Amino acid sequence: MAKRTVIANWKMHGSRAEARALARGVRRLLNNRFAAVEVVLAPPLTSLEVVRQAVEGSRLLLCAQNLHWQPQGAFTGEVGADMLRDAGCSHVIVGHSERRRLFGETNAESGRKVAAALDASLKPVLCIGETLEQRGGGRTWRTLSAQLSGALKSVPKSVSGSLAVAYEPVWAIGTGKNATPTQVMEAHGWIRRALKRRFGPSEAARIPILYGGSVNPANAPDLARVPEVDGTLVGGASLEHRSFAAIVGAFSEREG
Ligand code: PGA
């Protein structure tokens, strides 16, 4: 079974001093607790180094929020996978709905990013999720299917253990309106079946499927109990160390 993973996505928030204080706060609160959960921090690029220093020697891991698929070159404003590894990252978020919606990232581009991350031994956290319009129009599974197959096309079966998928319904991100446990159960079950078809049952079982979208300390315990939920990607509630640590605690209590 996949190891449970909780990721803090700080998005475009905070100075280096704030990032350092937040990372230290998380480290202090988690200390050696909840060891069953892999805890990952995704600060803005400018704060990767201060967070790397703040978590050094702890089990907290470092994540980037995006990457370019080329290793280097004339791509002003972009950062490649090897550069992120060099900066201390073990994980990278790919295909976040904000990248797709605001910056036009396509399924094919997400696929190139997943491949580039895997090549550099970075664990891609592939985000997929439907909009309210797609859900309302009965196109949820078609949307998830296109996002998954577009991004995983070139992933060899044997590296599936180096991959995570985050189900993030677009209508639940930053809205305070999280998906219900039943909706999450349906979507995660569907994603697990799709991964089994793509990678085979034992490889698919090693891919954590995280839920993301308005997770907070109050709703985390219910979400953590949903079958096939292997962790969470947290935005807003990860900007305060106590609420983030409470969410990690909730996911450490899931049975199984
Ligand atoms: P949210 O963001 O927790 O603020 O809804 C989640 C995400 O975008 O990953």
PDB file of N, CA and C in Angstrom, residues 116-186:
ATOM      1  N   ALA A 116      10.068  14.450 -17.408  1.00  0.00           N
ATOM      2  CA  ALA A 116      11.314  15.142 -17.039  1.00  0.00           C
ATOM      3  C   ALA A 116      11.598  14.970 -15.548  1.00  0.00           C
ATOM      4  N   ALA A 117      10.571  15.041 -14.735  1.00  0.00           N
ATOM      5  CA  ALA A 117      10.757  14.874 -13.282  1.00  0.00           C
ATOM      6  C   ALA A 117      11.268  13.465 -12.990  1.00  0.00           C
ATOM      7  N   LEU A 118      10.636  12.461 -13.585  1.00  0.00           N
ATOM      8  CA  LEU A 118      11.044  11.075 -13.333  1.00  0.00           C
ATOM      9  C   LEU A 118      12.491  10.840 -13.777  1.00  0.00           C
ATOM     10  N   ASP A 119      12.851  11.402 -14.909  1.00  0.00           N
ATOM     11  CA  ASP A 119      14.223  11.281 -15.413  1.00  0.00           C
ATOM     12  C   ASP A 119      15.245  11.822 -14.421  1.00  0.00           C
ATOM     13  N   ALA A 120      14.849  12.858 -13.698  1.00  0.00           N
ATOM     14  CA  ALA A 120      15.768  13.502 -12.754  1.00  0.00           C
ATOM     15  C   ALA A 120      15.599  12.938 -11.340  1.00  0.00           C
ATOM     16  N   SER A 121      14.835  11.839 -11.201  1.00  0.00           N
ATOM     17  CA  SER A 121      14.548  11.236  -9.882  1.00  0.00           C
ATOM     18  C   SER A 121      13.828  12.191  -8.940  1.00  0.00           C
ATOM     19  N   LEU A 122      12.977  13.021  -9.516  1.00  0.00           N
ATOM     20  CA  LEU A 122      12.073  13.844  -8.706  1.00  0.00           C
ATOM     21  C   LEU A 122      10.718  13.164  -8.751  1.00  0.00           C
ATOM     22  N   LYS A 123       9.998  13.141  -7.638  1.00  0.00           N
ATOM     23  CA  LYS A 123       8.688  12.488  -7.638  1.00  0.00           C
ATOM     24  C   LYS A 123       7.619  13.475  -8.093  1.00  0.00           C
ATOM     25  N   PRO A 124       7.013  13.262  -9.270  1.00  0.00           N
ATOM     26  CA  PRO A 124       5.953  14.178  -9.685  1.00  0.00           C
ATOM     27  C   PRO A 124       4.647  13.899  -8.940  1.00  0.00           C
ATOM     28  N   VAL A 125       4.000  14.982  -8.542  1.00  0.00           N
ATOM     29  CA  VAL A 125       2.670  14.879  -7.926  1.00  0.00           C
ATOM     30  C   VAL A 125       1.714  15.431  -8.976  1.00  0.00           C
ATOM     31  N   LEU A 126       1.130  14.543  -9.747  1.00  0.00           N
ATOM     32  CA  LEU A 126       0.291  14.952 -10.871  1.00  0.00           C
ATOM     33  C   LEU A 126      -1.112  15.319 -10.375  1.00  0.00           C
ATOM     34  N   CYS A 127      -1.505  16.586 -10.615  1.00  0.00           N
ATOM     35  CA  CYS A 127      -2.823  17.040 -10.171  1.00  0.00           C
ATOM     36  C   CYS A 127      -3.832  16.898 -11.305  1.00  0.00           C
ATOM     37  N   ILE A 128      -4.964  16.325 -10.995  1.00  0.00           N
ATOM     38  CA  ILE A 128      -6.043  16.222 -11.969  1.00  0.00           C
ATOM     39  C   ILE A 128      -7.354  16.618 -11.263  1.00  0.00           C
ATOM     40  N   GLY A 129      -8.334  17.027 -12.039  1.00  0.00           N
ATOM     41  CA  GLY A 129      -9.604  17.390 -11.409  1.00  0.00           C
ATOM     42  C   GLY A 129     -10.500  18.095 -12.397  1.00  0.00           C
ATOM     43  N   GLU A 130     -11.792  17.956 -12.180  1.00  0.00           N
ATOM     44  CA  GLU A 130     -12.789  18.516 -13.101  1.00  0.00           C
ATOM     45  C   GLU A 130     -13.296  19.867 -12.595  1.00  0.00           C
ATOM     46  N   THR A 131     -13.755  20.698 -13.518  1.00  0.00           N
ATOM     47  CA  THR A 131     -14.412  21.956 -13.129  1.00  0.00           C
ATOM     48  C   THR A 131     -15.873  21.647 -12.768  1.00  0.00           C
ATOM     49  N   LEU A 132     -16.522  22.659 -12.207  1.00  0.00           N
ATOM     50  CA  LEU A 132     -17.935  22.491 -11.840  1.00  0.00           C
ATOM     51  C   LEU A 132     -18.774  22.233 -13.097  1.00  0.00           C
ATOM     52  N   GLU A 133     -18.413  22.940 -14.166  1.00  0.00           N
ATOM     53  CA  GLU A 133     -19.129  22.802 -15.428  1.00  0.00           C
ATOM     54  C   GLU A 133     -18.984  21.377 -15.981  1.00  0.00           C
ATOM     55  N   GLN A 134     -17.772  20.839 -15.898  1.00  0.00           N
ATOM     56  CA  GLN A 134     -17.552  19.471 -16.381  1.00  0.00           C
ATOM     57  C   GLN A 134     -18.317  18.469 -15.515  1.00  0.00           C
ATOM     58  N   ARG A 135     -18.322  18.691 -14.198  1.00  0.00           N
ATOM     59  CA  ARG A 135     -19.076  17.790 -13.324  1.00  0.00           C
ATOM     60  C   ARG A 135     -20.564  17.876 -13.640  1.00  0.00           C
ATOM     61  N   GLY A 136     -21.059  19.127 -13.736  1.00  0.00           N
ATOM     62  CA  GLY A 136     -22.479  19.336 -14.015  1.00  0.00           C
ATOM     63  C   GLY A 136     -22.897  18.726 -15.347  1.00  0.00           C
ATOM     64  N   GLY A 137     -21.984  18.757 -16.312  1.00  0.00           N
ATOM     65  CA  GLY A 137     -22.295  18.225 -17.639  1.00  0.00           C
ATOM     66  C   GLY A 137     -22.028  16.729 -17.770  1.00  0.00           C
ATOM     67  N   GLY A 138     -21.765  16.055 -16.658  1.00  0.00           N
ATOM     68  CA  GLY A 138     -21.541  14.608 -16.698  1.00  0.00           C
ATOM     69  C   GLY A 138     -20.213  14.237 -17.356  1.00  0.00           C
ATOM     70  N   ARG A 139     -19.243  15.158 -17.318  1.00  0.00           N
ATOM     71  CA  ARG A 139     -17.974  14.886 -18.006  1.00  0.00           C
ATOM     72  C   ARG A 139     -16.807  14.681 -17.037  1.00  0.00           C
ATOM     73  N   THR A 140     -17.116  14.341 -15.786  1.00  0.00           N
ATOM     74  CA  THR A 140     -16.039  14.181 -14.792  1.00  0.00           C
ATOM     75  C   THR A 140     -15.052  13.105 -15.215  1.00  0.00           C
ATOM     76  N   TRP A 141     -15.545  11.897 -15.536  1.00  0.00           N
ATOM     77  CA  TRP A 141     -14.629  10.777 -15.808  1.00  0.00           C
ATOM     78  C   TRP A 141     -13.875  10.984 -17.110  1.00  0.00           C
ATOM     79  N   ARG A 142     -14.554  11.579 -18.073  1.00  0.00           N
ATOM     80  CA  ARG A 142     -13.885  11.857 -19.351  1.00  0.00           C
ATOM     81  C   ARG A 142     -12.722  12.838 -19.139  1.00  0.00           C
ATOM     82  N   THR A 143     -12.963  13.843 -18.284  1.00  0.00           N
ATOM     83  CA  THR A 143     -11.916  14.843 -18.004  1.00  0.00           C
ATOM     84  C   THR A 143     -10.733  14.198 -17.291  1.00  0.00           C
ATOM     85  N   LEU A 144     -11.030  13.426 -16.244  1.00  0.00           N
ATOM     86  CA  LEU A 144      -9.945  12.793 -15.480  1.00  0.00           C
ATOM     87  C   LEU A 144      -9.172  11.819 -16.373  1.00  0.00           C
ATOM     88  N   SER A 145      -9.908  11.124 -17.215  1.00  0.00           N
ATOM     89  CA  SER A 145      -9.288  10.143 -18.099  1.00  0.00           C
ATOM     90  C   SER A 145      -8.302  10.831 -19.049  1.00  0.00           C
ATOM     91  N   ALA A 146      -8.715  11.953 -19.643  1.00  0.00           N
ATOM     92  CA  ALA A 146      -7.835  12.674 -20.578  1.00  0.00           C
ATOM     93  C   ALA A 146      -6.612  13.221 -19.838  1.00  0.00           C
ATOM     94  N   GLN A 147      -6.816  13.716 -18.633  1.00  0.00           N
ATOM     95  CA  GLN A 147      -5.696  14.279 -17.862  1.00  0.00           C
ATOM     96  C   GLN A 147      -4.704  13.189 -17.483  1.00  0.00           C
ATOM     97  N   LEU A 148      -5.240  12.043 -17.053  1.00  0.00           N
ATOM     98  CA  LEU A 148      -4.357  10.937 -16.645  1.00  0.00           C
ATOM     99  C   LEU A 148      -3.615  10.362 -17.841  1.00  0.00           C
ATOM    100  N   SER A 149      -4.347  10.056 -18.894  1.00  0.00           N
ATOM    101  CA  SER A 149      -3.667   9.392 -20.009  1.00  0.00           C
ATOM    102  C   SER A 149      -2.704  10.352 -20.700  1.00  0.00           C
ATOM    103  N   GLY A 150      -3.054  11.649 -20.771  1.00  0.00           N
ATOM    104  CA  GLY A 150      -2.133  12.625 -21.362  1.00  0.00           C
ATOM    105  C   GLY A 150      -0.827  12.702 -20.600  1.00  0.00           C
ATOM    106  N   ALA A 151      -0.907  12.646 -19.275  1.00  0.00           N
ATOM    107  CA  ALA A 151       0.296  12.861 -18.470  1.00  0.00           C
ATOM    108  C   ALA A 151       1.093  11.585 -18.219  1.00  0.00           C
ATOM    109  N   LEU A 152       0.447  10.433 -18.335  1.00  0.00           N
ATOM    110  CA  LEU A 152       1.143   9.185 -17.950  1.00  0.00           C
ATOM    111  C   LEU A 152       1.538   8.332 -19.140  1.00  0.00           C
ATOM    112  N   LYS A 153       1.270   8.872 -20.335  1.00  0.00           N
ATOM    113  CA  LYS A 153       1.494   8.104 -21.557  1.00  0.00           C
ATOM    114  C   LYS A 153       2.895   7.493 -21.623  1.00  0.00           C
ATOM    115  N   SER A 154       3.903   8.290 -21.281  1.00  0.00           N
ATOM    116  CA  SER A 154       5.266   7.794 -21.484  1.00  0.00           C
ATOM    117  C   SER A 154       5.910   7.270 -20.200  1.00  0.00           C
ATOM    118  N   VAL A 155       5.096   7.085 -19.157  1.00  0.00           N
ATOM    119  CA  VAL A 155       5.667   6.599 -17.894  1.00  0.00           C
ATOM    120  C   VAL A 155       5.791   5.081 -17.933  1.00  0.00           C
ATOM    121  N   PRO A 156       7.004   4.538 -17.785  1.00  0.00           N
ATOM    122  CA  PRO A 156       7.130   3.080 -17.778  1.00  0.00           C
ATOM    123  C   PRO A 156       6.506   2.478 -16.515  1.00  0.00           C
ATOM    124  N   LYS A 157       5.996   1.249 -16.643  1.00  0.00           N
ATOM    125  CA  LYS A 157       5.299   0.608 -15.516  1.00  0.00           C
ATOM    126  C   LYS A 157       6.161   0.550 -14.261  1.00  0.00           C
ATOM    127  N   SER A 158       7.444   0.314 -14.450  1.00  0.00           N
ATOM    128  CA  SER A 158       8.303   0.074 -13.285  1.00  0.00           C
ATOM    129  C   SER A 158       8.533   1.318 -12.426  1.00  0.00           C
ATOM    130  N   VAL A 159       8.248   2.509 -12.938  1.00  0.00           N
ATOM    131  CA  VAL A 159       8.500   3.690 -12.107  1.00  0.00           C
ATOM    132  C   VAL A 159       7.227   4.221 -11.443  1.00  0.00           C
ATOM    133  N   SER A 160       6.176   3.441 -11.512  1.00  0.00           N
ATOM    134  CA  SER A 160       4.927   3.958 -10.947  1.00  0.00           C
ATOM    135  C   SER A 160       5.042   4.238  -9.450  1.00  0.00           C
ATOM    136  N   GLY A 161       5.957   3.567  -8.773  1.00  0.00           N
ATOM    137  CA  GLY A 161       6.150   3.825  -7.333  1.00  0.00           C
ATOM    138  C   GLY A 161       6.797   5.167  -7.062  1.00  0.00           C
ATOM    139  N   SER A 162       7.270   5.822  -8.101  1.00  0.00           N
ATOM    140  CA  SER A 162       7.917   7.139  -7.914  1.00  0.00           C
ATOM    141  C   SER A 162       6.985   8.261  -8.313  1.00  0.00           C
ATOM    142  N   LEU A 163       5.701   8.009  -8.245  1.00  0.00           N
ATOM    143  CA  LEU A 163       4.706   8.936  -8.769  1.00  0.00           C
ATOM    144  C   LEU A 163       3.580   9.086  -7.741  1.00  0.00           C
ATOM    145  N   ALA A 164       2.989  10.283  -7.660  1.00  0.00           N
ATOM    146  CA  ALA A 164       1.781  10.452  -6.849  1.00  0.00           C
ATOM    147  C   ALA A 164       0.750  11.178  -7.707  1.00  0.00           C
ATOM    148  N   VAL A 165      -0.513  10.911  -7.429  1.00  0.00           N
ATOM    149  CA  VAL A 165      -1.601  11.595  -8.133  1.00  0.00           C
ATOM    150  C   VAL A 165      -2.420  12.348  -7.096  1.00  0.00           C
ATOM    151  N   ALA A 166      -2.777  13.595  -7.416  1.00  0.00           N
ATOM    152  CA  ALA A 166      -3.653  14.346  -6.511  1.00  0.00           C
ATOM    153  C   ALA A 166      -4.965  14.639  -7.229  1.00  0.00           C
ATOM    154  N   TYR A 167      -6.062  14.177  -6.625  1.00  0.00           N
ATOM    155  CA  TYR A 167      -7.382  14.520  -7.167  1.00  0.00           C
ATOM    156  C   TYR A 167      -7.810  15.833  -6.538  1.00  0.00           C
ATOM    157  N   GLU A 168      -7.916  16.872  -7.373  1.00  0.00           N
ATOM    158  CA  GLU A 168      -8.292  18.190  -6.875  1.00  0.00           C
ATOM    159  C   GLU A 168      -9.415  18.758  -7.732  1.00  0.00           C
ATOM    160  N   PRO A 169     -10.665  18.517  -7.343  1.00  0.00           N
ATOM    161  CA  PRO A 169     -11.764  19.119  -8.115  1.00  0.00           C
ATOM    162  C   PRO A 169     -11.607  20.636  -8.098  1.00  0.00           C
ATOM    163  N   VAL A 170     -11.615  21.229  -9.282  1.00  0.00           N
ATOM    164  CA  VAL A 170     -11.294  22.657  -9.401  1.00  0.00           C
ATOM    165  C   VAL A 170     -12.241  23.504  -8.548  1.00  0.00           C
ATOM    166  N   TRP A 171     -13.491  23.071  -8.478  1.00  0.00           N
ATOM    167  CA  TRP A 171     -14.499  23.843  -7.738  1.00  0.00           C
ATOM    168  C   TRP A 171     -14.275  23.799  -6.222  1.00  0.00           C
ATOM    169  N   ALA A 172     -13.362  22.949  -5.764  1.00  0.00           N
ATOM    170  CA  ALA A 172     -13.117  22.840  -4.323  1.00  0.00           C
ATOM    171  C   ALA A 172     -11.832  23.548  -3.896  1.00  0.00           C
ATOM    172  N   ILE A 173     -11.076  24.070  -4.867  1.00  0.00           N
ATOM    173  CA  ILE A 173      -9.777  24.655  -4.527  1.00  0.00           C
ATOM    174  C   ILE A 173      -9.941  26.111  -4.128  1.00  0.00           C
ATOM    175  N   GLY A 174      -9.565  26.396  -2.893  1.00  0.00           N
ATOM    176  CA  GLY A 174      -9.587  27.776  -2.399  1.00  0.00           C
ATOM    177  C   GLY A 174     -10.979  28.348  -2.243  1.00  0.00           C
ATOM    178  N   THR A 175     -11.992  27.499  -2.293  1.00  0.00           N
ATOM    179  CA  THR A 175     -13.375  27.997  -2.230  1.00  0.00           C
ATOM    180  C   THR A 175     -14.015  27.759  -0.865  1.00  0.00           C
ATOM    181  N   GLY A 176     -13.354  26.941  -0.042  1.00  0.00           N
ATOM    182  CA  GLY A 176     -13.950  26.569   1.238  1.00  0.00           C
ATOM    183  C   GLY A 176     -15.016  25.498   1.076  1.00  0.00           C
ATOM    184  N   LYS A 177     -15.203  25.029  -0.170  1.00  0.00           N
ATOM    185  CA  LYS A 177     -16.246  24.036  -0.447  1.00  0.00           C
ATOM    186  C   LYS A 177     -15.572  22.710  -0.792  1.00  0.00           C
ATOM    187  N   ASN A 178     -15.263  21.891   0.212  1.00  0.00           N
ATOM    188  CA  ASN A 178     -14.557  20.653  -0.119  1.00  0.00           C
ATOM    189  C   ASN A 178     -15.536  19.618  -0.665  1.00  0.00           C
ATOM    190  N   ALA A 179     -15.008  18.670  -1.448  1.00  0.00           N
ATOM    191  CA  ALA A 179     -15.856  17.593  -1.956  1.00  0.00           C
ATOM    192  C   ALA A 179     -16.315  16.740  -0.769  1.00  0.00           C
ATOM    193  N   THR A 180     -17.477  16.131  -0.885  1.00  0.00           N
ATOM    194  CA  THR A 180     -17.970  15.297   0.212  1.00  0.00           C
ATOM    195  C   THR A 180     -17.195  13.982   0.206  1.00  0.00           C
ATOM    196  N   PRO A 181     -17.143  13.298   1.365  1.00  0.00           N
ATOM    197  CA  PRO A 181     -16.459  12.002   1.397  1.00  0.00           C
ATOM    198  C   PRO A 181     -16.987  11.053   0.317  1.00  0.00           C
ATOM    199  N   THR A 182     -18.273  11.091   0.007  1.00  0.00           N
ATOM    200  CA  THR A 182     -18.808  10.195  -1.032  1.00  0.00           C
ATOM    201  C   THR A 182     -18.251  10.561  -2.404  1.00  0.00           C
ATOM    202  N   GLN A 183     -18.216  11.859  -2.712  1.00  0.00           N
ATOM    203  CA  GLN A 183     -17.647  12.279  -4.009  1.00  0.00           C
ATOM    204  C   GLN A 183     -16.166  11.901  -4.105  1.00  0.00           C
ATOM    205  N   VAL A 184     -15.446  12.058  -2.993  1.00  0.00           N
ATOM    206  CA  VAL A 184     -14.016  11.735  -2.991  1.00  0.00           C
ATOM    207  C   VAL A 184     -13.829  10.220  -3.158  1.00  0.00           C
ATOM    208  N   MET A 185     -14.662   9.454  -2.485  1.00  0.00           N
ATOM    209  CA  MET A 185     -14.554   7.990  -2.584  1.00  0.00           C
ATOM    210  C   MET A 185     -14.774   7.519  -4.022  1.00  0.00           C
ATOM    211  N   GLU A 186     -15.803   8.083  -4.659  1.00  0.00           N
ATOM    212  CA  GLU A 186     -16.092   7.720  -6.057  1.00  0.00           C
ATOM    213  C   GLU A 186     -14.920   8.054  -6.969  1.00  0.00           C
TER     214      GLU A 186
END
